[in-house]
CSV table of C-alpha atoms in Angstrom, one decimal:
chain,number,residue,atom,x,y,z
Z,1,UNK,CA,-14.9,-23.9,-37.1
Z,2,UNK,CA,-11.4,-22.5,-36.8
Z,3,UNK,CA,-9.5,-22.2,-40.0
Z,4,UNK,CA,-6.2,-24.2,-40.3
Z,5,UNK,CA,-3.6,-21.5,-40.4
Z,6,UNK,CA,0.1,-22.0,-40.0
Z,7,UNK,CA,0.4,-22.8,-36.3
Z,8,UNK,CA,1.2,-25.9,-34.2
Z,9,UNK,CA,-1.8,-28.3,-34.4
Z,10,UNK,CA,-1.7,-28.8,-30.7
Z,11,UNK,CA,-1.9,-25.1,-30.1
Z,12,UNK,CA,-4.9,-24.8,-32.4
Z,13,UNK,CA,-6.6,-27.7,-30.7
Z,14,UNK,CA,-6.2,-26.0,-27.3
Z,15,UNK,CA,-7.4,-22.7,-28.8
Z,16,UNK,CA,-10.5,-24.6,-30.0
Z,17,UNK,CA,-11.1,-25.8,-26.5
Z,18,UNK,CA,-10.7,-22.4,-25.0
Z,19,UNK,CA,-13.1,-20.9,-27.6
Z,20,UNK,CA,-15.6,-23.6,-26.9
Z,21,UNK,CA,-15.5,-22.8,-23.2
Z,22,UNK,CA,-15.9,-19.1,-23.9
Z,23,UNK,CA,-18.8,-19.7,-26.3
Z,24,UNK,CA,-20.7,-21.2,-23.3
Z,25,UNK,CA,-20.8,-17.7,-21.8
Z,26,UNK,CA,-23.0,-14.8,-22.6
Z,27,UNK,CA,-22.6,-13.9,-26.2
Z,28,UNK,CA,-21.0,-10.6,-27.2
Z,29,UNK,CA,-24.3,-9.2,-28.5
Z,30,UNK,CA,-25.8,-9.4,-25.0
Z,31,UNK,CA,-24.9,-6.5,-22.7
Z,32,UNK,CA,-25.9,-5.4,-19.2
Z,33,UNK,CA,-25.5,-1.9,-17.9
Z,34,UNK,CA,-22.8,-2.8,-15.4
Z,35,UNK,CA,-19.0,-3.0,-15.2
Z,36,UNK,CA,-19.2,-4.8,-11.8
Z,37,UNK,CA,-17.8,-8.2,-13.0
Z,38,UNK,CA,-15.0,-6.9,-15.2
Z,39,UNK,CA,-14.0,-4.4,-12.6
Z,40,UNK,CA,-13.9,-7.1,-9.9
Z,41,UNK,CA,-11.7,-9.2,-12.1
Z,42,UNK,CA,-9.3,-6.3,-12.9
Z,43,UNK,CA,-9.0,-5.7,-9.1
Z,44,UNK,CA,-8.1,-9.3,-8.5
Z,45,UNK,CA,-5.5,-9.1,-11.3
Z,46,UNK,CA,-3.9,-6.0,-9.8
Z,47,UNK,CA,-5.5,-3.5,-12.3
Z,48,UNK,CA,-3.4,-4.3,-15.4
Z,49,UNK,CA,-5.4,-1.7,-17.4
Z,50,UNK,CA,-3.7,1.1,-15.4
Z,51,UNK,CA,-0.2,0.0,-16.3
Z,52,UNK,CA,-0.1,1.9,-19.6
Z,53,UNK,CA,-1.7,4.9,-21.2
Z,54,UNK,CA,-4.5,4.2,-23.7
Z,55,UNK,CA,-6.3,5.5,-26.7
Z,56,UNK,CA,-10.0,4.4,-26.6
Z,57,UNK,CA,-12.0,4.2,-29.9
Z,58,UNK,CA,-15.8,4.2,-30.0
Z,59,UNK,CA,-18.4,4.9,-32.7
Z,60,UNK,CA,-20.7,3.1,-35.2
Z,61,UNK,CA,-18.6,2.9,-38.3
Z,62,UNK,CA,-14.8,3.0,-38.9
Z,63,UNK,CA,-13.7,1.9,-35.4
Z,64,UNK,CA,-11.6,-1.0,-36.5
Z,65,UNK,CA,-9.9,0.9,-39.4
Z,66,UNK,CA,-9.2,3.9,-37.2
Z,67,UNK,CA,-7.9,1.7,-34.4
Z,68,UNK,CA,-5.5,0.0,-36.9
Z,69,UNK,CA,-4.3,3.3,-38.3
Z,70,UNK,CA,-3.6,4.7,-34.8
Z,71,UNK,CA,-1.7,1.5,-34.1
Z,72,UNK,CA,0.4,1.8,-37.3
Z,73,UNK,CA,1.3,5.4,-36.5
Z,74,UNK,CA,2.3,4.7,-33.0
Z,75,UNK,CA,4.5,1.8,-34.2
Z,76,UNK,CA,6.1,4.1,-36.7
Z,77,UNK,CA,7.0,6.4,-33.8
Z,78,UNK,CA,8.8,3.4,-32.1
Z,79,UNK,CA,6.2,2.7,-29.5
Z,80,UNK,CA,5.4,-0.8,-28.4
Z,81,UNK,CA,1.6,-1.1,-28.8
Z,82,UNK,CA,-1.2,-3.4,-27.6
Z,83,UNK,CA,-4.2,-3.3,-29.8
Z,84,UNK,CA,-7.8,-4.6,-29.2
Z,85,UNK,CA,-10.2,-5.0,-32.1
Z,86,UNK,CA,-13.5,-6.8,-32.4
Z,87,UNK,CA,-15.0,-8.9,-33.6
Z,88,UNK,CA,-12.3,-10.9,-35.3
Z,89,UNK,CA,-12.5,-11.8,-39.0
Z,90,UNK,CA,-10.9,-15.3,-38.9
Z,91,UNK,CA,-9.2,-16.2,-35.7
Z,92,UNK,CA,-9.8,-15.1,-32.1
Z,93,UNK,CA,-6.2,-14.2,-31.6
Z,94,UNK,CA,-6.6,-11.2,-34.0
Z,95,UNK,CA,-8.4,-9.5,-31.1
Z,96,UNK,CA,-5.3,-9.1,-29.1
Z,97,UNK,CA,-2.3,-7.7,-31.0
Z,98,UNK,CA,1.1,-6.7,-29.7
Z,99,UNK,CA,3.5,-4.7,-31.9
Z,100,UNK,CA,0.9,-4.8,-34.7
Z,101,UNK,CA,0.6,-8.6,-34.8
Z,102,UNK,CA,-1.9,-11.0,-33.3
Z,103,UNK,CA,-0.6,-12.9,-30.3
Z,104,UNK,CA,0.0,-16.6,-31.0
Z,105,UNK,CA,-2.5,-19.3,-30.4
Z,106,UNK,CA,-0.2,-20.7,-27.6
Z,107,UNK,CA,0.0,-17.3,-25.9
Z,108,UNK,CA,-3.8,-16.8,-26.2
Z,109,UNK,CA,-4.3,-20.1,-24.4
Z,110,UNK,CA,-1.6,-19.3,-21.8
Z,111,UNK,CA,-3.2,-16.0,-20.9
Z,112,UNK,CA,-6.6,-17.6,-20.6
Z,113,UNK,CA,-5.3,-20.4,-18.3
Z,114,UNK,CA,-3.5,-17.8,-16.1
Z,115,UNK,CA,-6.7,-15.9,-15.6
Z,116,UNK,CA,-9.0,-18.8,-15.3
Z,117,UNK,CA,-8.9,-19.2,-11.5
Z,118,UNK,CA,-9.7,-15.5,-11.1
Z,119,UNK,CA,-12.5,-15.7,-13.7
Z,120,UNK,CA,-14.0,-18.6,-11.8
Z,121,UNK,CA,-13.9,-16.7,-8.6
Z,122,UNK,CA,-15.8,-13.7,-10.1
Z,123,UNK,CA,-18.3,-16.1,-11.6
Z,124,UNK,CA,-18.9,-17.6,-8.2
Z,125,UNK,CA,-19.3,-14.2,-6.6
Z,126,UNK,CA,-21.7,-13.0,-9.3
Z,127,UNK,CA,-23.8,-16.1,-9.2
Z,128,UNK,CA,-24.0,-16.0,-5.4
Z,129,UNK,CA,-25.4,-12.4,-5.7
Z,130,UNK,CA,-28.0,-13.6,-8.3
Z,131,UNK,CA,-26.1,-12.3,-11.3
Z,132,UNK,CA,-24.7,-14.0,-14.5
Z,133,UNK,CA,-21.2,-15.4,-15.0
Z,134,UNK,CA,-18.8,-13.2,-16.9
Z,135,UNK,CA,-19.6,-12.7,-20.5
Z,136,UNK,CA,-17.3,-13.9,-23.3
Z,137,UNK,CA,-16.4,-10.3,-24.2
Z,138,UNK,CA,-15.5,-9.5,-20.5
Z,139,UNK,CA,-13.1,-12.4,-20.4
Z,140,UNK,CA,-11.5,-11.5,-23.7
Z,141,UNK,CA,-11.1,-7.9,-22.6
Z,142,UNK,CA,-9.4,-9.0,-19.3
Z,143,UNK,CA,-7.1,-11.3,-21.3
Z,144,UNK,CA,-6.0,-8.4,-23.5
Z,145,UNK,CA,-5.4,-6.0,-20.7
Z,146,UNK,CA,-3.4,-8.6,-18.8
Z,147,UNK,CA,-1.3,-9.5,-21.8
Z,148,UNK,CA,-0.5,-5.9,-22.5
Z,149,UNK,CA,0.7,-5.4,-18.9
Z,150,UNK,CA,2.9,-8.4,-19.0
Z,151,UNK,CA,4.4,-7.6,-22.4
Z,152,UNK,CA,4.7,-4.7,-21.4
Z,153,UNK,CA,3.4,-2.2,-23.9
Z,154,UNK,CA,4.0,1.5,-24.1
Z,155,UNK,CA,0.4,2.3,-25.1
Z,156,UNK,CA,-2.8,0.4,-25.7
Z,157,UNK,CA,-5.2,1.2,-28.6
Z,158,UNK,CA,-8.6,-0.2,-27.6
Z,159,UNK,CA,-11.6,-0.6,-29.9
Z,160,UNK,CA,-15.0,-0.6,-28.0
Z,161,UNK,CA,-17.0,-3.7,-28.5
Z,162,UNK,CA,-20.5,-2.4,-28.3
Z,163,UNK,CA,-21.7,1.0,-27.1
Z,164,UNK,CA,-19.2,2.5,-24.8
Z,165,UNK,CA,-20.4,3.4,-21.3
Z,166,UNK,CA,-21.1,-0.2,-20.3
Z,167,UNK,CA,-18.7,-1.9,-22.6
Z,168,UNK,CA,-16.2,-4.1,-20.8
Z,169,UNK,CA,-13.3,-2.2,-22.3
Z,170,UNK,CA,-14.4,0.9,-20.4
Z,171,UNK,CA,-12.7,-0.1,-17.2
Z,172,UNK,CA,-9.8,1.9,-18.7
Z,173,UNK,CA,-9.5,5.7,-18.4
Z,174,UNK,CA,-8.0,6.7,-21.7
Z,175,UNK,CA,-5.7,9.6,-22.3
Z,176,UNK,CA,-7.4,10.1,-25.7
Z,177,UNK,CA,-11.0,9.2,-26.3
Z,178,UNK,CA,-11.9,8.9,-30.0
Z,179,UNK,CA,-15.4,8.8,-31.4
Z,180,UNK,CA,-15.9,7.8,-35.0
Z,181,UNK,CA,-19.1,8.7,-36.9
Z,182,UNK,CA,-22.3,7.6,-35.0
Z,183,UNK,CA,-25.2,6.1,-36.8
Z,184,UNK,CA,-28.3,3.9,-36.1
Z,185,UNK,CA,-27.0,0.4,-35.2
Z,186,UNK,CA,-27.6,-2.0,-32.3
Z,187,UNK,CA,-30.7,0.0,-31.6
Z,188,UNK,CA,-32.1,-2.8,-29.5
Z,189,UNK,CA,-29.3,-2.2,-27.0
Z,190,UNK,CA,-28.2,1.4,-27.4
Z,191,UNK,CA,-31.4,3.3,-28.2
Z,192,UNK,CA,-33.5,4.2,-31.2
Z,193,UNK,CA,-32.2,7.7,-31.9
Z,194,UNK,CA,-28.8,9.3,-32.5
Z,195,UNK,CA,-28.8,11.2,-29.2
Z,196,UNK,CA,-29.4,8.0,-27.2
Z,197,UNK,CA,-26.8,6.1,-29.0
Z,198,UNK,CA,-24.3,9.0,-28.7
Z,199,UNK,CA,-24.9,9.1,-25.0
Z,200,UNK,CA,-23.7,5.5,-24.7
Z,201,UNK,CA,-20.7,6.1,-27.0
Z,202,UNK,CA,-19.8,9.3,-25.1
Z,203,UNK,CA,-19.3,7.2,-21.9
Z,204,UNK,CA,-15.6,6.6,-22.9
Z,205,UNK,CA,-14.9,10.4,-22.5
Z,206,UNK,CA,-13.9,10.5,-18.8
Z,207,UNK,CA,-12.1,12.8,-16.4
Z,208,UNK,CA,-8.3,12.1,-16.5
Z,209,UNK,CA,-6.8,9.9,-13.8
Z,210,UNK,CA,-4.9,11.7,-11.0
Z,211,UNK,CA,-1.1,11.7,-11.8
Z,212,UNK,CA,2.0,13.3,-10.5
Z,213,UNK,CA,2.1,15.2,-13.7
Z,214,UNK,CA,-1.4,16.6,-14.6
Z,215,UNK,CA,-2.7,15.4,-18.0
Z,216,UNK,CA,-6.0,16.3,-19.5
Z,217,UNK,CA,-8.1,13.8,-21.4
Z,218,UNK,CA,-8.5,14.7,-25.1
Z,219,UNK,CA,-11.7,13.9,-27.0
Z,220,UNK,CA,-11.1,13.5,-30.7
Z,221,UNK,CA,-14.5,13.6,-32.5
Z,222,UNK,CA,-15.1,12.7,-36.1
Z,223,UNK,CA,-17.8,14.6,-38.1
Z,224,UNK,CA,-21.2,13.9,-36.6
Z,225,UNK,CA,-24.8,14.7,-37.0
Z,226,UNK,CA,-25.8,17.7,-34.8
Z,227,UNK,CA,-27.8,15.5,-32.4
Z,228,UNK,CA,-24.8,13.3,-31.8
Z,229,UNK,CA,-22.3,16.1,-31.6
Z,230,UNK,CA,-24.3,17.9,-29.0
Z,231,UNK,CA,-24.2,14.9,-26.7
Z,232,UNK,CA,-20.5,14.3,-27.2
Z,233,UNK,CA,-19.6,17.9,-26.5
Z,234,UNK,CA,-21.7,18.0,-23.3
Z,235,UNK,CA,-19.9,14.9,-22.1
Z,236,UNK,CA,-16.5,16.4,-22.9
Z,237,UNK,CA,-17.4,19.5,-20.8
Z,238,UNK,CA,-18.6,17.2,-18.0
Z,239,UNK,CA,-15.3,15.3,-18.1
Z,240,UNK,CA,-13.2,18.5,-18.3
Z,241,UNK,CA,-11.7,17.1,-21.6
Z,242,UNK,CA,-10.1,19.1,-24.3
Z,243,UNK,CA,-11.9,18.6,-27.7
Z,244,UNK,CA,-10.6,18.2,-31.2
Z,245,UNK,CA,-13.3,18.1,-33.8
Z,246,UNK,CA,-13.1,17.1,-37.5
Z,247,UNK,CA,-13.9,20.1,-39.6
Z,248,UNK,CA,-12.7,22.5,-37.0
Z,249,UNK,CA,-9.4,21.5,-35.4
Z,250,UNK,CA,-8.5,18.9,-38.0
Z,251,UNK,CA,-9.7,17.9,-41.5
Z,252,UNK,CA,-9.1,16.2,-44.8
Z,253,UNK,CA,-7.8,19.0,-47.0
Z,254,UNK,CA,-7.2,17.0,-50.2
Z,255,UNK,CA,-7.8,13.5,-51.4
Z,256,UNK,CA,-6.8,11.9,-54.7
Z,257,UNK,CA,-7.4,8.4,-55.9
Z,258,UNK,CA,-4.2,6.5,-56.4
Z,259,UNK,CA,-3.1,3.1,-57.5
Z,260,UNK,CA,-3.7,0.8,-54.5
Z,261,UNK,CA,-5.3,3.5,-52.3
Z,262,UNK,CA,-5.3,7.2,-52.1
Z,263,UNK,CA,-3.0,10.3,-51.7
Z,264,UNK,CA,-4.0,12.6,-48.9
Z,265,UNK,CA,-3.3,16.1,-47.5
Z,266,UNK,CA,-4.5,16.3,-43.9
Z,267,UNK,CA,-4.8,19.3,-41.6
Z,268,UNK,CA,-3.7,18.0,-38.2
Z,269,UNK,CA,-3.7,19.6,-34.8
Z,270,UNK,CA,0.0,20.6,-35.3
Z,271,UNK,CA,-0.1,21.6,-39.0
Z,272,UNK,CA,-0.5,20.3,-42.5
Z,273,UNK,CA,0.7,16.8,-43.4
Z,274,UNK,CA,1.0,16.4,-47.2
Z,275,UNK,CA,1.9,13.6,-49.6
Z,276,UNK,CA,0.4,10.9,-47.4
Z,277,UNK,CA,-0.2,7.6,-49.2
Z,278,UNK,CA,-2.9,5.5,-47.6
Z,279,UNK,CA,-3.2,2.0,-49.0
Z,280,UNK,CA,-7.0,1.8,-48.3
Z,281,UNK,CA,-9.9,2.8,-50.6
Z,282,UNK,CA,-12.7,5.1,-50.0
Z,283,UNK,CA,-13.4,8.7,-48.9
Z,284,UNK,CA,-14.5,7.3,-45.5
Z,285,UNK,CA,-11.0,5.9,-45.0
Z,286,UNK,CA,-9.5,9.3,-45.6
Z,287,UNK,CA,-11.7,10.7,-42.8
Z,288,UNK,CA,-10.7,7.8,-40.6
Z,289,UNK,CA,-7.1,8.7,-41.3
Z,290,UNK,CA,-7.7,12.3,-40.3
Z,291,UNK,CA,-9.2,11.1,-37.0
Z,292,UNK,CA,-6.3,8.7,-36.4
Z,293,UNK,CA,-3.7,11.4,-37.0
Z,294,UNK,CA,-5.4,13.8,-34.6
Z,295,UNK,CA,-5.6,11.0,-32.0
Z,296,UNK,CA,-1.9,10.3,-32.2
Z,297,UNK,CA,-1.1,14.0,-32.2
Z,298,UNK,CA,-3.2,14.4,-29.0
Z,299,UNK,CA,-1.5,11.5,-27.4
Z,300,UNK,CA,2.0,13.0,-28.0
Z,301,UNK,CA,0.8,16.5,-27.1
Z,302,UNK,CA,1.2,18.0,-30.6
Z,303,UNK,CA,-0.5,21.3,-31.2
Z,304,UNK,CA,-0.2,24.6,-32.9
Z,305,UNK,CA,3.4,24.9,-31.9
Z,306,UNK,CA,4.4,21.3,-32.4
Z,307,UNK,CA,4.0,19.1,-35.4
Z,308,UNK,CA,4.8,15.4,-35.6
Z,309,UNK,CA,7.6,14.3,-37.9
Z,310,UNK,CA,6.1,14.2,-41.3
Z,311,UNK,CA,8.2,11.4,-42.7
Z,312,UNK,CA,7.3,9.2,-39.8
Z,313,UNK,CA,3.6,10.0,-40.2
Z,314,UNK,CA,3.9,9.1,-43.9
Z,315,UNK,CA,5.6,5.8,-43.0
Z,316,UNK,CA,3.0,4.9,-40.5
Z,317,UNK,CA,0.1,5.5,-42.9
Z,318,UNK,CA,1.9,3.6,-45.7
Z,319,UNK,CA,2.0,0.6,-43.4
Z,320,UNK,CA,-1.6,0.8,-42.4
Z,321,UNK,CA,-3.9,-2.2,-43.2
Z,322,UNK,CA,-7.5,-2.9,-42.5
Z,323,UNK,CA,-8.3,-6.5,-43.5
Z,324,UNK,CA,-11.7,-7.2,-44.9
Z,325,UNK,CA,-12.3,-3.5,-45.8
Z,326,UNK,CA,-12.5,-3.4,-49.6
Z,327,UNK,CA,-9.6,-5.9,-49.7
Z,328,UNK,CA,-8.7,-7.3,-53.0
Z,329,UNK,CA,-8.1,-11.1,-52.8
Z,330,UNK,CA,-8.2,-12.1,-56.5
Z,331,UNK,CA,-7.7,-10.6,-60.0
Z,332,UNK,CA,-9.4,-11.5,-63.3
Z,333,UNK,CA,-12.1,-11.3,-62.3
Z,334,UNK,CA,-11.4,-8.9,-59.4
Z,335,UNK,CA,-12.8,-10.2,-56.1
Z,336,UNK,CA,-13.1,-7.7,-53.2
Z,337,UNK,CA,-14.1,-8.4,-49.6
Z,338,UNK,CA,-15.8,-5.8,-47.4
Z,339,UNK,CA,-17.1,-6.1,-43.9
Z,340,UNK,CA,-20.0,-3.6,-44.3
Z,341,UNK,CA,-22.7,-4.8,-41.8
Z,342,UNK,CA,-25.2,-1.9,-41.7
Z,343,UNK,CA,-26.7,0.5,-44.2
Z,344,UNK,CA,-24.2,3.2,-43.4
Z,345,UNK,CA,-21.3,0.9,-44.1
Z,346,UNK,CA,-23.0,-0.4,-47.2
Z,347,UNK,CA,-23.6,3.1,-48.6
Z,348,UNK,CA,-19.9,3.9,-48.0
Z,349,UNK,CA,-19.0,0.7,-49.9
Z,350,UNK,CA,-21.3,1.5,-52.8
Z,351,UNK,CA,-19.9,5.0,-53.1
Z,352,UNK,CA,-16.3,3.8,-53.1
Z,353,UNK,CA,-17.1,1.2,-55.7
Z,354,UNK,CA,-18.6,3.9,-57.9
Z,355,UNK,CA,-15.9,6.5,-57.4
Z,356,UNK,CA,-12.7,4.4,-57.4
Z,357,UNK,CA,-13.4,1.2,-59.5
Z,358,UNK,CA,-14.4,1.1,-63.1
Z,359,UNK,CA,-16.4,-2.2,-63.1
Z,360,UNK,CA,-18.5,-2.8,-66.2
Z,361,UNK,CA,-20.3,-5.5,-64.4
Z,362,UNK,CA,-20.3,-6.3,-60.7
Z,363,UNK,CA,-21.7,-9.3,-58.9
Z,364,UNK,CA,-22.4,-9.3,-55.1
Z,365,UNK,CA,-22.2,-12.2,-52.7
Z,366,UNK,CA,-24.2,-11.3,-49.6
Z,367,UNK,CA,-24.8,-12.9,-46.2
Z,368,UNK,CA,-26.1,-10.8,-43.3
Z,369,UNK,CA,-26.6,-11.5,-39.6
Z,370,UNK,CA,-30.2,-11.9,-38.5
Z,371,UNK,CA,-30.2,-8.9,-36.1
Z,372,UNK,CA,-29.0,-6.5,-38.8
Z,373,UNK,CA,-31.0,-4.3,-41.2
Z,374,UNK,CA,-30.7,-6.7,-44.2
Z,375,UNK,CA,-33.2,-4.7,-46.3
Z,376,UNK,CA,-31.3,-1.5,-45.7
Z,377,UNK,CA,-28.0,-3.1,-46.6
Z,378,UNK,CA,-29.4,-4.6,-49.8
Z,379,UNK,CA,-31.0,-1.3,-50.8
Z,380,UNK,CA,-27.7,0.6,-50.4
Z,381,UNK,CA,-25.9,-2.0,-52.6
Z,382,UNK,CA,-28.5,-2.3,-55.3
Z,383,UNK,CA,-27.4,0.7,-57.5
Z,384,UNK,CA,-23.9,-0.7,-57.9
Z,385,UNK,CA,-24.6,-4.4,-58.3
Z,386,UNK,CA,-25.8,-6.0,-61.5
Z,387,UNK,CA,-26.7,-9.2,-59.7
Z,388,UNK,CA,-26.5,-10.7,-56.2
Z,389,UNK,CA,-25.9,-14.2,-54.9
Z,390,UNK,CA,-27.5,-14.7,-51.5
Z,391,UNK,CA,-25.9,-17.2,-49.2
Z,392,UNK,CA,-25.3,-18.3,-45.6
Z,393,UNK,CA,-21.9,-17.6,-44.0
Z,394,UNK,CA,-22.0,-20.5,-41.6
Z,395,UNK,CA,-22.7,-18.5,-38.4
Z,396,UNK,CA,-25.7,-19.5,-36.3
Z,397,UNK,CA,-26.5,-15.8,-36.2
Z,398,UNK,CA,-26.8,-15.5,-40.0
Z,399,UNK,CA,-30.1,-14.8,-41.7
Z,400,UNK,CA,-31.4,-17.9,-43.4
Z,401,UNK,CA,-31.3,-18.0,-47.1
Z,402,UNK,CA,-35.1,-18.5,-47.4
Z,403,UNK,CA,-35.5,-15.2,-45.5
Z,404,UNK,CA,-32.7,-13.2,-47.1
Z,405,UNK,CA,-33.5,-14.4,-50.6
Z,406,UNK,CA,-37.0,-12.9,-50.8
Z,407,UNK,CA,-35.7,-9.6,-49.3
Z,408,UNK,CA,-33.1,-9.5,-52.0
Z,409,UNK,CA,-35.8,-10.2,-54.7
Z,410,UNK,CA,-37.9,-7.3,-53.3
Z,411,UNK,CA,-34.9,-4.9,-53.8
Z,412,UNK,CA,-33.2,-6.3,-56.9
Z,413,UNK,CA,-36.0,-8.1,-58.7
Z,414,UNK,CA,-36.2,-11.9,-59.1
Z,415,UNK,CA,-34.1,-12.0,-62.3
Z,416,UNK,CA,-31.1,-10.4,-60.5
Z,417,UNK,CA,-31.0,-12.7,-57.5
Z,418,UNK,CA,-29.4,-16.2,-57.2
Z,419,UNK,CA,-28.9,-18.3,-54.1
Z,420,UNK,CA,-26.2,-20.7,-53.0
Z,421,UNK,CA,-26.1,-22.9,-49.8
Z,422,UNK,CA,-22.6,-22.0,-48.7
Z,423,UNK,CA,-20.1,-19.2,-49.1
Z,424,UNK,CA,-17.9,-21.4,-51.2
Z,425,UNK,CA,-20.8,-22.2,-53.6
Z,426,UNK,CA,-21.8,-18.6,-53.7
Z,427,UNK,CA,-18.3,-17.4,-54.6
Z,428,UNK,CA,-18.0,-20.0,-57.3
Z,429,UNK,CA,-21.4,-19.0,-58.7
Z,430,UNK,CA,-20.5,-15.3,-58.6
Z,431,UNK,CA,-17.1,-15.8,-60.3
Z,432,UNK,CA,-18.8,-18.0,-62.9
Z,433,UNK,CA,-21.4,-15.3,-63.6
Z,434,UNK,CA,-18.6,-12.7,-64.0
Z,435,UNK,CA,-16.6,-15.1,-66.3
Z,436,UNK,CA,-19.6,-15.9,-68.4
Z,437,UNK,CA,-20.3,-12.2,-68.9
Z,438,UNK,CA,-16.7,-11.6,-69.9
Z,439,UNK,CA,-16.7,-14.5,-72.3
Z,440,UNK,CA,-19.6,-12.9,-74.2
Z,441,UNK,CA,-17.9,-9.5,-74.4
Z,442,UNK,CA,-14.9,-8.2,-76.2
Z,443,UNK,CA,-11.4,-9.6,-75.4
Z,444,UNK,CA,-9.9,-8.1,-72.3
Z,445,UNK,CA,-13.3,-7.3,-70.8
Z,446,UNK,CA,-12.6,-9.5,-67.8
Z,447,UNK,CA,-10.8,-6.6,-66.2
Z,448,UNK,CA,-14.1,-4.8,-66.1
Z,449,UNK,CA,-15.9,-7.5,-64.2
Z,450,UNK,CA,-15.8,-8.1,-60.5
Z,451,UNK,CA,-17.2,-9.8,-57.4
Z,452,UNK,CA,-17.7,-8.1,-54.0
Z,453,UNK,CA,-18.3,-10.3,-50.9
Z,454,UNK,CA,-20.0,-8.4,-48.1
Z,455,UNK,CA,-22.9,-8.2,-45.5
Z,456,UNK,CA,-21.1,-8.8,-42.2
Z,457,UNK,CA,-17.8,-9.2,-40.5
Z,458,UNK,CA,-18.3,-12.9,-40.4
Z,459,UNK,CA,-18.9,-13.0,-44.1
Z,460,UNK,CA,-15.7,-11.1,-44.7
Z,461,UNK,CA,-13.8,-13.4,-42.4
Z,462,UNK,CA,-15.1,-16.6,-44.1
Z,463,UNK,CA,-14.2,-15.2,-47.5
Z,464,UNK,CA,-10.7,-14.3,-46.4
Z,465,UNK,CA,-10.2,-17.9,-45.2
Z,466,UNK,CA,-11.6,-19.2,-48.5
Z,467,UNK,CA,-8.9,-17.2,-50.4
Z,468,UNK,CA,-6.1,-18.3,-48.1
Z,469,UNK,CA,-5.5,-15.0,-46.4
Z,470,UNK,CA,-3.7,-15.2,-43.0
Z,471,UNK,CA,-5.2,-13.4,-40.0
Z,472,UNK,CA,-3.8,-9.9,-39.3
């Protein structure tokens, strides 16, 4: 169900109709090793994806945050941007942003209607050849690329949906290909080891398009395990791409926890950037910031003899936001939302909660999608949670409570696990548990109690809606 945000009711109703039609297509979790359908649609539309330069972001963790930081930096440098992120937290329009803001429900519907006849034609061609109709993600990608061309934007910042090589977004040839840390996730689609998964992610590193003025592709690569790094570097050589590696060409030099975020000193491709305030928590976000800065430097051609304007970089990072990533939505008790959806993300969340928050008692609200490593997520969170409330986020893909509950009891022990039928019930239960603990302690202890809502992007999105947060 779509949340009722500030928009024309008729527009929201049409948006619901479009989303219902899209949900009848292949789900986003189902991929096929082919770009045939999306490429055919792009050709029918006049190749809108070639109308602007692009920065393409793949990886396992940190893609959305890095994409949003790149977007914020480019906007600070007065570039009109188009941004694709997925999945959305609350409203489908979040996936397609121009100038840092989601397009309106009316514009989303308008773009879909403009493309619909061409989508139908590709569906017919594919069906006649014995193939499937276009997937939901393919249609959404085409909508974004068309909207960006019509805007028009100066640069597109594109987050990969799943994998890279066969992801629908990969009909672009990006000037800068970014790969965030690679871990074991979506193993049923991408492979069961790091090298196999890295091979799929590396597919976004491609030889530059021919232009009047030659321009090499730059691959910006976050710190990786050796098995993944080897694959990425081999692909960069194959694509004749320049390479910028975290820990070699760029790095986090210094990081200090600050009120509302952290203070950073970053080694960029063009020099040292100091006194950078990033309003996001966690060491992992500092590394995402270093990757984002290197990507923007590469896009503008910065290097040893050219540094970006420091004040503009500071302004861009200060405006960066990553909704649902350790986002505070309430005080007394503190309620945080985090979209951690795999063990790697859950470990980063746990580490940040330990390093940057002084909770005396912390209650978790957890709902995980069925295809994810729920036991691994719970095990990563167990050391920092005093108790957990297991629930269902309302998605048909969510793990049922009678399955997730016993998993939680195996990790936490029966006495530390409660269940609630809905997210609203779970949040109320967790807040009551925090309040009850504070009531039994010394005055002012409430500031030492908290609730963290996590387990999936869907869980984070539902929680944002419950607390009245607008889509970003």
